[in-house]
Tab-separated table of C-alpha atoms in Angstrom:
chain	number	residue	atom	x	y	z
P	1	MET	CA	-36.215	10.939	-5.479
P	2	SER	CA	-33.979	7.904	-5.793
P	3	LYS	CA	-30.319	8.038	-6.617
P	4	CYS	CA	-31.004	6.377	-9.929
P	5	LYS	CA	-33.394	9.121	-10.985
P	6	ARG	CA	-31.179	11.899	-9.732
P	7	HIS	CA	-28.158	10.817	-11.716
P	8	GLY	CA	-29.711	9.081	-14.677
P	9	ARG	CA	-28.707	5.735	-16.179
P	10	LEU	CA	-26.618	3.442	-14.006
P	11	GLN	CA	-23.262	2.177	-15.226
P	12	GLN	CA	-22.911	-1.567	-15.715
P	13	GLN	CA	-20.353	-3.657	-13.881
P	14	ASP	CA	-17.409	-5.158	-15.805
P	15	SER	CA	-17.952	-2.601	-18.584
P	16	LEU	CA	-15.571	-0.283	-20.415
P	17	ARG	CA	-16.371	2.397	-17.832
P	18	SER	CA	-15.332	-0.053	-15.116
P	19	TRP	CA	-11.903	-0.482	-16.671
P	20	LEU	CA	-11.535	3.280	-16.988
P	21	VAL	CA	-12.177	3.525	-13.257
P	22	CYS	CA	-9.637	0.763	-12.676
P	23	CYS	CA	-7.016	2.538	-14.811
P	24	THR	CA	-7.653	5.819	-12.988
P	25	ALA	CA	-7.137	4.165	-9.611
P	26	THR	CA	-3.963	2.473	-10.863
P	27	ILE	CA	-2.521	5.712	-12.248
P	28	SER	CA	-3.212	7.597	-9.010
P	29	ASP	CA	-1.666	4.814	-6.959
P	30	SER	CA	1.351	4.584	-9.252
P	31	VAL	CA	2.217	8.286	-8.997
P	32	HIS	CA	1.938	8.334	-5.211
P	33	LEU	CA	3.680	5.019	-4.519
P	34	SER	CA	6.459	5.833	-6.973
P	35	LEU	CA	7.581	8.522	-4.533
P	36	SER	CA	7.641	6.085	-1.612
P	37	HIS	CA	9.299	3.249	-3.512
P	38	CYS	CA	11.908	5.568	-5.024
P	39	PHE	CA	12.646	7.573	-1.885
P	40	ALA	CA	16.090	5.967	-1.891
P	41	LEU	CA	16.942	8.390	-4.724
P	42	ILE	CA	16.238	11.387	-2.477
P	43	LEU	CA	17.758	10.163	0.792
P	44	PRO	CA	21.441	10.801	-0.133
P	45	ILE	CA	20.493	14.259	-1.425
P	46	LEU	CA	18.769	15.160	1.855
P	47	VAL	CA	21.756	13.858	3.833
P	48	GLU	CA	24.132	16.060	1.854
P	49	GLU	CA	22.017	19.194	1.379
P	50	PHE	CA	20.731	19.464	4.952
P	51	ASN	CA	23.800	17.871	6.553
P	52	GLU	CA	21.626	15.269	8.271
P	53	THR	CA	22.247	11.672	9.354
P	54	ARG	CA	20.942	8.619	7.529
P	55	GLU	CA	18.563	8.005	10.417
P	56	ASN	CA	16.931	11.449	10.295
P	57	ALA	CA	16.617	11.413	6.515
P	58	ALA	CA	15.062	7.951	6.622
P	59	TRP	CA	12.322	9.205	8.968
P	60	ILE	CA	11.016	11.471	6.194
P	61	GLY	CA	10.341	8.584	3.827
P	62	SER	CA	9.269	5.988	6.392
P	63	ILE	CA	6.613	8.252	7.926
P	64	ALA	CA	5.133	9.001	4.501
P	65	TYR	CA	5.048	5.318	3.511
P	66	SER	CA	3.607	4.115	6.826
P	67	MET	CA	0.827	6.717	6.679
P	68	THR	CA	-0.638	4.855	3.687
P	69	PHE	CA	-1.494	1.958	5.990
P	70	LEU	CA	-1.751	3.735	9.338
P	71	LEU	CA	-4.648	5.918	8.180
P	72	SER	CA	-6.550	3.207	6.293
P	73	PRO	CA	-9.424	2.951	8.845
P	74	LEU	CA	-9.899	6.731	8.856
P	75	CYS	CA	-9.774	6.889	5.058
P	76	THR	CA	-12.355	4.105	4.836
P	77	LEU	CA	-14.688	6.211	6.974
P	78	CYS	CA	-14.059	9.203	4.708
P	79	CYS	CA	-15.090	7.148	1.689
P	80	LYS	CA	-18.188	5.956	3.506
P	81	TYR	CA	-19.402	9.378	4.660
P	82	PHE	CA	-18.097	11.679	1.882
P	83	GLY	CA	-17.794	9.324	-1.077
P	84	CYS	CA	-14.824	7.892	-2.966
P	85	ARG	CA	-14.837	10.674	-5.539
P	86	LYS	CA	-14.469	13.546	-3.070
P	87	THR	CA	-12.000	11.536	-1.004
P	88	ALA	CA	-9.815	10.907	-4.059
P	89	VAL	CA	-9.848	14.585	-5.057
P	90	VAL	CA	-8.766	15.635	-1.562
P	91	GLY	CA	-6.070	12.954	-1.649
P	92	ASN	CA	-4.664	14.271	-4.920
P	93	LEU	CA	-4.679	17.852	-3.638
P	94	SER	CA	-2.922	16.808	-0.433
P	95	CYS	CA	-0.202	14.950	-2.354
P	96	ALA	CA	0.362	17.862	-4.737
P	97	ALA	CA	0.462	20.395	-1.891
P	98	GLY	CA	2.934	18.245	0.007
P	99	LEU	CA	5.339	18.087	-2.927
P	100	VAL	CA	5.074	21.793	-3.757
P	101	ILE	CA	5.668	22.864	-0.154
P	102	SER	CA	8.592	20.436	0.099
P	103	SER	CA	10.150	21.889	-3.036
P	104	PHE	CA	10.239	25.365	-1.479
P	105	SER	CA	11.388	24.178	1.929
P	106	THR	CA	14.668	25.509	3.300
P	107	SER	CA	14.201	23.703	6.613
P	108	PHE	CA	14.692	19.970	7.020
P	109	HIS	CA	12.096	19.796	9.784
P	110	LEU	CA	9.418	21.322	7.533
P	111	LEU	CA	9.700	18.196	5.369
P	112	TYR	CA	8.200	16.159	8.205
P	113	PHE	CA	4.965	18.077	7.680
P	114	SER	CA	4.979	18.712	3.936
P	115	TYR	CA	6.351	15.386	2.695
P	116	SER	CA	5.703	12.911	5.508
P	117	ILE	CA	2.260	14.063	6.657
P	118	LEU	CA	0.631	15.734	3.640
P	119	LEU	CA	1.947	13.308	1.035
P	120	GLY	CA	1.418	10.282	3.274
P	121	ALA	CA	-2.156	11.178	4.212
P	122	GLY	CA	-3.035	12.073	0.623
P	123	GLY	CA	-1.644	8.792	-0.624
P	124	SER	CA	-3.754	6.859	1.860
P	125	LEU	CA	-6.897	8.670	0.685
P	126	LEU	CA	-6.040	7.848	-2.924
P	127	HIS	CA	-5.267	4.208	-2.260
P	128	ILE	CA	-8.341	3.371	-0.183
P	129	SER	CA	-10.802	5.254	-2.407
P	130	GLY	CA	-9.480	3.507	-5.514
P	131	ILE	CA	-9.663	0.039	-3.974
P	132	LEU	CA	-13.202	0.513	-2.656
P	133	LEU	CA	-14.562	1.969	-5.876
P	134	VAL	CA	-13.074	-0.811	-8.001
P	135	GLN	CA	-14.948	-3.334	-5.823
P	136	ARG	CA	-18.224	-1.693	-6.805
P	137	TYR	CA	-17.498	-1.472	-10.516
P	138	PHE	CA	-16.551	-5.121	-10.972
P	139	ASN	CA	-18.259	-8.413	-10.337
P	140	LYS	CA	-16.994	-11.252	-12.531
P	141	LYS	CA	-13.548	-9.681	-12.974
P	142	ARG	CA	-13.275	-8.144	-9.522
P	143	SER	CA	-10.183	-10.145	-8.509
P	144	LEU	CA	-8.381	-9.249	-11.728
P	145	ALA	CA	-9.238	-5.551	-11.391
P	146	THR	CA	-8.119	-5.488	-7.754
P	147	GLY	CA	-4.866	-7.141	-8.804
P	148	VAL	CA	-4.341	-4.483	-11.476
P	149	VAL	CA	-4.789	-1.689	-8.922
P	150	SER	CA	-2.387	-3.397	-6.512
P	151	THR	CA	0.327	-3.323	-9.174
P	152	GLY	CA	0.505	0.466	-8.841
P	153	SER	CA	3.526	0.109	-6.561
P	154	SER	CA	5.310	-2.032	-9.158
P	155	PHE	CA	4.646	0.445	-11.952
P	156	GLY	CA	5.710	3.275	-9.651
P	157	ALA	CA	9.085	1.673	-8.961
P	158	VAL	CA	9.764	1.514	-12.699
P	159	LEU	CA	9.750	5.338	-12.757
P	160	GLY	CA	12.971	5.405	-10.720
P	161	PRO	CA	15.357	6.018	-13.661
P	162	LEU	CA	13.117	8.827	-14.965
P	163	TYR	CA	13.129	10.507	-11.566
P	164	GLN	CA	16.912	10.170	-11.341
P	165	LEU	CA	17.301	11.735	-14.794
P	166	LEU	CA	15.075	14.645	-13.815
P	167	ILE	CA	16.970	15.133	-10.557
P	168	GLN	CA	20.256	15.313	-12.440
P	169	ARG	CA	18.887	17.711	-15.073
P	170	VAL	CA	16.652	20.093	-13.078
P	171	GLY	CA	17.297	19.266	-9.416
P	172	TRP	CA	15.142	17.485	-6.845
P	173	LYS	CA	13.001	20.535	-6.037
P	174	ASN	CA	11.925	21.150	-9.630
P	175	THR	CA	11.394	17.411	-10.019
P	176	TYR	CA	8.939	17.463	-7.123
P	177	ARG	CA	7.084	20.385	-8.716
P	178	MET	CA	6.802	18.472	-11.975
P	179	ILE	CA	5.495	15.381	-10.202
P	180	ALA	CA	2.992	17.562	-8.334
P	181	SER	CA	1.549	18.656	-11.661
P	182	CYS	CA	0.856	15.000	-12.490
P	183	PHE	CA	-1.708	14.907	-9.691
P	184	SER	CA	-3.752	17.484	-11.616
P	185	VAL	CA	-4.129	14.882	-14.363
P	186	SER	CA	-5.208	12.373	-11.725
P	187	ILE	CA	-7.826	14.827	-10.429
P	188	LEU	CA	-9.213	15.263	-13.949
P	189	LEU	CA	-9.470	11.497	-14.414
P	190	VAL	CA	-11.184	11.117	-11.039
P	191	LEU	CA	-13.756	13.785	-11.891
P	192	LEU	CA	-14.399	12.177	-15.267
P	193	PHE	CA	-14.684	8.519	-14.308
P	194	TYR	CA	-15.267	8.166	-10.549
P	195	SER	CA	-18.999	7.944	-9.964
P	196	GLY	CA	-21.392	6.137	-7.653
P	197	ASP	CA	-23.913	5.479	-10.411
P	198	VAL	CA	-23.160	1.803	-10.904
P	199	ASP	CA	-25.614	-1.093	-11.077
P	200	ASP	CA	-24.011	-3.389	-8.501
P	201	GLY	CA	-27.153	-5.398	-7.881
P	202	SER	CA	-27.851	-3.731	-4.552
P	203	LYS	CA	-30.382	-1.156	-5.843
P	204	GLU	CA	-33.932	-1.453	-4.598
P	205	SER	CA	-37.177	0.274	-5.382
P	206	ASP	CA	-37.431	4.012	-4.840
P	207	GLU	CA	-39.515	3.668	-1.697
P	208	GLU	CA	-37.315	0.956	-0.160
P	209	SER	CA	-34.149	2.839	-1.108
P	210	ASN	CA	-35.381	6.046	0.520
P	211	LYS	CA	-36.446	4.163	3.639
P	212	GLU	CA	-33.079	2.452	3.852
P	213	SER	CA	-31.265	5.799	3.499
P	214	GLU	CA	-33.349	7.314	6.302
P	215	ASP	CA	-32.607	4.320	8.533
P	216	LYS	CA	-28.893	4.637	7.821
P	217	ARG	CA	-28.901	8.349	8.646
P	218	GLU	CA	-30.741	7.657	11.880
P	219	ARG	CA	-28.232	4.962	12.874
P	220	LYS	CA	-25.318	7.264	12.059
P	221	THR	CA	-26.829	10.027	14.184
P	222	LYS	CA	-27.349	7.757	17.170
P	223	ASN	CA	-24.030	5.980	16.926
P	224	CYS	CA	-21.218	7.491	14.880
P	225	TRP	CA	-18.572	5.027	16.025
P	226	PRO	CA	-18.681	1.233	15.565
P	227	ASN	CA	-18.665	-1.042	18.579
P	228	ILE	CA	-15.183	-2.157	19.570
P	229	ASN	CA	-14.861	-5.934	19.536
P	230	PHE	CA	-11.698	-7.908	20.220
P	231	SER	CA	-13.138	-11.387	19.738
P	232	TYR	CA	-11.322	-11.754	16.412
P	233	TRP	CA	-7.972	-11.891	18.213
P	234	ASN	CA	-7.655	-15.656	17.939
P	235	SER	CA	-4.330	-17.505	17.990
P	236	ALA	CA	-3.965	-17.548	14.192
P	237	PHE	CA	-4.573	-13.815	13.881
P	238	ILE	CA	-2.147	-13.040	16.702
P	239	ILE	CA	0.535	-15.080	14.922
P	240	ALA	CA	-0.288	-13.283	11.675
P	241	VAL	CA	-0.018	-9.815	13.241
P	242	VAL	CA	3.230	-10.611	15.056
P	243	THR	CA	4.776	-12.156	11.939
P	244	ILE	CA	3.850	-9.382	9.524
P	245	THR	CA	4.753	-6.643	12.005
P	246	ILE	CA	8.248	-7.998	12.675
P	247	GLN	CA	8.835	-8.742	8.988
P	248	SER	CA	7.903	-5.146	8.162
P	249	LEU	CA	10.762	-3.886	10.330
P	250	GLY	CA	13.277	-5.005	7.743
P	251	ILE	CA	11.638	-5.915	4.473
P	252	TYR	CA	11.213	-2.342	3.162
P	253	ILE	CA	14.776	-1.250	4.011
P	254	PRO	CA	16.174	-1.304	0.420
P	255	LEU	CA	13.412	1.054	-0.746
P	256	ILE	CA	14.884	3.707	1.557
P	257	HIS	CA	18.623	3.002	1.777
P	258	LEU	CA	19.581	1.260	-1.476
P	259	VAL	CA	20.857	4.256	-3.456
P	260	LYS	CA	22.775	5.717	-0.519
P	261	TYR	CA	24.566	2.387	-0.091
P	262	THR	CA	25.342	1.957	-3.797
P	263	ASN	CA	26.690	5.515	-3.943
P	264	GLU	CA	29.042	4.757	-1.076
P	265	ILE	CA	30.541	1.762	-2.860
P	266	GLY	CA	30.927	3.602	-6.164
P	267	LEU	CA	27.901	2.674	-8.299
P	268	PRO	CA	26.721	5.762	-10.272
P	269	PRO	CA	23.282	7.125	-9.277
P	270	GLN	CA	21.836	6.577	-12.765
P	271	LYS	CA	22.766	2.880	-12.705
P	272	ALA	CA	21.503	2.591	-9.138
P	273	SER	CA	18.142	4.031	-10.186
P	274	MET	CA	17.857	1.344	-12.881
P	275	LEU	CA	17.641	-1.254	-10.121
P	276	PHE	CA	14.124	-0.022	-9.351
P	277	ILE	CA	12.997	-1.176	-12.800
P	278	TYR	CA	14.050	-4.735	-11.963
P	279	ILE	CA	12.480	-4.530	-8.513
P	280	GLY	CA	9.222	-3.172	-9.953
P	281	VAL	CA	8.891	-5.635	-12.836
P	282	VAL	CA	9.818	-8.729	-10.843
P	283	SER	CA	7.620	-7.713	-7.891
P	284	PHE	CA	4.714	-7.448	-10.339
P	285	PHE	CA	5.155	-11.092	-11.324
P	286	GLY	CA	5.799	-12.012	-7.691
P	287	LYS	CA	2.360	-10.698	-6.749
P	288	ILE	CA	0.709	-12.704	-9.508
P	289	ILE	CA	2.592	-15.902	-8.620
P	290	ALA	CA	1.790	-15.561	-4.917
P	291	GLY	CA	-1.876	-14.946	-5.651
P	292	ARG	CA	-2.111	-17.984	-7.910
P	293	LEU	CA	-0.369	-20.192	-5.355
P	294	CYS	CA	-2.783	-19.138	-2.624
P	295	ASP	CA	-5.706	-20.086	-4.883
P	296	TYR	CA	-4.644	-23.729	-4.891
P	297	PRO	CA	-6.335	-25.948	-2.280
P	298	GLY	CA	-3.945	-27.129	0.387
P	299	ILE	CA	-1.526	-24.200	0.019
P	300	SER	CA	-1.703	-21.889	3.025
P	301	SER	CA	-1.149	-18.162	2.660
P	302	PHE	CA	1.141	-18.493	5.708
P	303	TRP	CA	3.444	-20.760	3.699
P	304	VAL	CA	3.630	-18.265	0.856
P	305	ASN	CA	4.376	-15.498	3.340
P	306	GLN	CA	7.165	-17.545	4.940
P	307	ILE	CA	8.795	-18.275	1.582
P	308	ALA	CA	8.518	-14.602	0.593
P	309	GLY	CA	10.084	-13.551	3.895
P	310	VAL	CA	13.028	-15.938	3.540
P	311	ILE	CA	13.700	-14.820	-0.054
P	312	SER	CA	13.529	-11.139	0.912
P	313	GLY	CA	15.610	-11.593	4.054
P	314	LEU	CA	18.383	-13.497	2.292
P	315	SER	CA	18.422	-10.903	-0.487
P	316	ILE	CA	18.904	-8.078	2.024
P	317	ILE	CA	21.650	-9.964	3.862
P	318	PHE	CA	23.562	-10.709	0.647
P	319	LEU	CA	23.191	-7.085	-0.508
P	320	GLN	CA	26.588	-6.441	1.099
P	321	PHE	CA	28.398	-8.750	-1.332
P	322	PRO	CA	27.716	-7.371	-4.868
P	323	SER	CA	30.422	-5.039	-6.152
P	324	ASP	CA	29.296	-4.493	-9.747
P	325	GLU	CA	26.123	-3.765	-11.659
P	326	ARG	CA	25.351	-7.408	-12.483
P	327	GLY	CA	25.478	-8.368	-8.826
P	328	PHE	CA	23.041	-5.626	-7.892
P	329	ILE	CA	20.700	-6.645	-10.715
P	330	ALA	CA	20.651	-10.177	-9.295
P	331	PHE	CA	19.801	-8.724	-5.887
P	332	ALA	CA	17.024	-6.544	-7.357
P	333	CYS	CA	15.395	-9.551	-9.050
P	334	CYS	CA	15.496	-11.744	-5.945
P	335	TYR	CA	14.323	-8.945	-3.685
P	336	GLY	CA	11.538	-7.948	-6.093
P	337	LEU	CA	10.243	-11.527	-6.168
P	338	GLY	CA	10.204	-11.714	-2.390
P	339	LEU	CA	8.680	-8.254	-1.915
P	340	GLY	CA	5.869	-8.829	-4.421
P	341	SER	CA	4.983	-12.200	-2.898
P	342	PHE	CA	5.091	-10.684	0.588
P	343	ILE	CA	2.658	-7.876	-0.272
P	344	THR	CA	0.114	-10.309	-1.737
P	345	SER	CA	0.402	-12.787	1.135
P	346	LEU	CA	0.132	-9.979	3.710
P	347	TYR	CA	-3.521	-9.305	2.921
P	348	LEU	CA	-4.432	-12.976	2.591
P	349	VAL	CA	-2.817	-13.898	5.917
P	350	PHE	CA	-4.847	-11.253	7.746
P	351	LEU	CA	-8.106	-12.132	5.981
P	352	ASN	CA	-7.843	-15.891	6.333
P	353	SER	CA	-6.976	-15.877	10.040
P	354	VAL	CA	-10.331	-14.693	11.403
P	355	ARG	CA	-14.026	-15.435	11.214
P	356	PRO	CA	-15.954	-14.135	8.182
P	357	MET	CA	-17.727	-11.360	10.081
P	358	ASP	CA	-14.432	-10.050	11.471
P	359	ARG	CA	-12.445	-9.750	8.229
P	360	PRO	CA	-12.827	-5.969	7.619
P	361	ILE	CA	-11.800	-4.944	11.133
P	362	ALA	CA	-9.038	-7.563	11.222
P	363	LEU	CA	-7.519	-6.288	7.969
P	364	ALA	CA	-7.623	-2.679	9.167
P	365	THR	CA	-6.119	-3.641	12.535
P	366	GLY	CA	-3.338	-5.662	10.931
P	367	GLU	CA	-2.417	-2.841	8.555
P	368	VAL	CA	-2.347	-0.236	11.328
P	369	ILE	CA	-0.147	-2.319	13.632
P	370	SER	CA	2.276	-3.405	10.895
P	371	SER	CA	2.546	0.192	9.670
P	372	LEU	CA	4.259	1.072	12.941
P	373	SER	CA	7.130	-1.213	11.906
P	374	VAL	CA	7.211	0.409	8.476
P	375	LEU	CA	7.543	3.693	10.353
P	376	VAL	CA	10.468	2.801	12.642
P	377	GLY	CA	12.313	0.182	10.567
P	378	PRO	CA	14.242	2.360	8.067
P	379	PRO	CA	15.324	4.953	10.680
P	380	PHE	CA	16.486	2.131	12.964
P	381	ILE	CA	18.640	0.651	10.221
P	382	GLY	CA	19.901	4.145	9.389
P	383	PHE	CA	20.831	4.577	13.064
P	384	ILE	CA	22.897	1.379	12.966
P	385	ALA	CA	24.608	2.498	9.739
P	386	ASP	CA	25.398	5.895	11.278
P	387	LYS	CA	26.899	4.391	14.422
P	388	LEU	CA	29.004	1.815	12.550
P	389	ASP	CA	29.598	4.093	9.554
P	390	SER	CA	28.682	1.161	7.321
P	391	TYR	CA	25.587	-0.520	5.933
P	392	ILE	CA	27.031	-4.051	6.110
P	393	MET	CA	25.935	-4.901	9.648
P	394	ALA	CA	22.744	-2.839	9.202
P	395	PHE	CA	21.627	-4.953	6.241
P	396	ALA	CA	22.561	-8.137	8.091
P	397	VAL	CA	20.342	-7.098	11.002
P	398	ALA	CA	17.446	-6.172	8.692
P	399	GLY	CA	17.613	-9.443	6.757
P	400	GLY	CA	17.982	-11.468	9.941
P	401	ILE	CA	14.873	-9.867	11.422
P	402	VAL	CA	12.818	-10.745	8.333
P	403	ILE	CA	13.992	-14.369	8.283
P	404	ALA	CA	13.483	-14.823	12.028
P	405	ALA	CA	9.948	-13.428	11.766
P	406	SER	CA	9.206	-15.833	8.906
P	407	LEU	CA	9.751	-18.760	11.284
P	408	ILE	CA	7.046	-17.609	13.710
P	409	PRO	CA	4.106	-19.204	11.764
P	410	PHE	CA	5.556	-22.639	12.588
P	411	LEU	CA	3.928	-22.101	15.977
P	412	ARG	CA	0.651	-22.899	14.239
P	413	ILE	CA	1.726	-26.551	14.265
P	414	CYS	CA	1.356	-26.533	18.054
P	415	ILE	CA	-2.064	-24.865	17.929
P	416	LYS	CA	-5.206	-26.643	16.843
P	417	SER	CA	-7.139	-24.674	14.263
P	418	ASP	CA	-10.025	-25.191	11.894
P	419	PRO	CA	-9.084	-23.236	8.770
P	420	LEU	CA	-11.630	-22.388	6.137
P	421	SER	CA	-11.574	-24.185	2.818
P	422	GLN	CA	-10.684	-22.228	-0.292
P	423	ASP	CA	-14.321	-22.270	-1.469
P	424	GLN	CA	-15.435	-20.879	1.874
P	425	ILE	CA	-12.749	-18.206	1.744
P	426	HIS	CA	-13.757	-17.030	-1.742
P	427	GLN	CA	-17.455	-17.009	-0.793
P	428	VAL	CA	-16.776	-15.030	2.365
P	429	LEU	CA	-14.597	-12.508	0.530
P	430	LEU	CA	-17.380	-12.003	-2.009
P	431	GLU	CA	-19.912	-11.411	0.755
P	432	GLU	CA	-17.592	-8.939	2.477
P	433	VAL	CA	-17.033	-6.984	-0.724
P	434	ILE	CA	-20.786	-6.776	-1.348
P	435	LEU	CA	-21.249	-5.523	2.207
P	436	ILE	CA	-18.625	-2.804	1.720
P	437	GLU	CA	-20.188	-1.835	-1.608
P	438	ARG	CA	-23.620	-1.364	-0.096
P	439	GLU	CA	-22.294	0.667	2.815
P	440	THR	CA	-20.136	2.926	0.639
P	441	VAL	CA	-22.194	5.946	-0.465
P	442	LEU	CA	-20.535	7.867	-3.304
């Protein structure tokens, strides 16, 4: 019996149900990423309560954040073999379990498992399942829907002041328990709206569909792992990977160390937490602006990435100069613009640097490699701050790394390349999305 008959009427693309799926994915992403983007609120508490260094405390947050990207290939396989719905439910449970265990932890080292591993892995499952499912539920408005889901990190950062208020009123442990309960709402939404019964134009007749399913099962049995191919490592992709990886060493530093630094110079925690609202809102518009710029013919995604890197790097360097709230607000706006533009350009740089057939593996490879920098960057800067007992030189190093990395794409001038036109890029992306949709069994 075909899937259509088993589950009844298929949902239509670009329908109300599609937007409910999109909102569910955005909410799940927002709750998870809010913890990563607001980890700076927890870092000074961990330093004080467990008598740890800035470096050790930073490892907790950086591991959790990097896991979102580091596990993306594995999570994609989970969605393919178990379905986006089951993958999302497991992701929510993992995130909730991580927070609950962390809230009862009396050992700093236990946080590496409960917060860094469980929360990080769960967040990756949530993020990938939401992105893949949205691709299936949208056709004409697919780009818009994907953009809405990608704004989860921006919405999450806006929750910073609320988290700070809860921490002051009930403590960080009870705050984590309350946030864990929010994932139960996410699970309910996933069970209600996540479904594979969508008419994405790839359905065939019952007989052909059954034959195709049997062929797929036979191929999976014979060969469970895809062939490894390194032919996509052309000069443009190598430059892209090196650039993004080095930029990632320093560009996420404020998300981990900002509140600790502001506390040291006398800015109250509640006012420091308000900075995340400015970062979140401005980064939202930065993503939109960067995406629109990359749509224009003649504007390379590398150029947008370079501009984003310079803005972010200068913002981090000049973070040492503000002494009052207005100065930090100016920093938050500049940094948010650079960060949002960087995140959008990151994906486009990876995708546009390789041949059409190599885009999925190239994107996964780029995310995995750059996630290693996300992992070690914040602890490295914390190590410098610990040794010098000051963040001034640490921020200068972080910003300098980002700016220096942003100059690397100029090497493309010395290398002959034949970039795709914008029309070719959009057509290829559409074909890749359709391919992923057809291979993703929910």
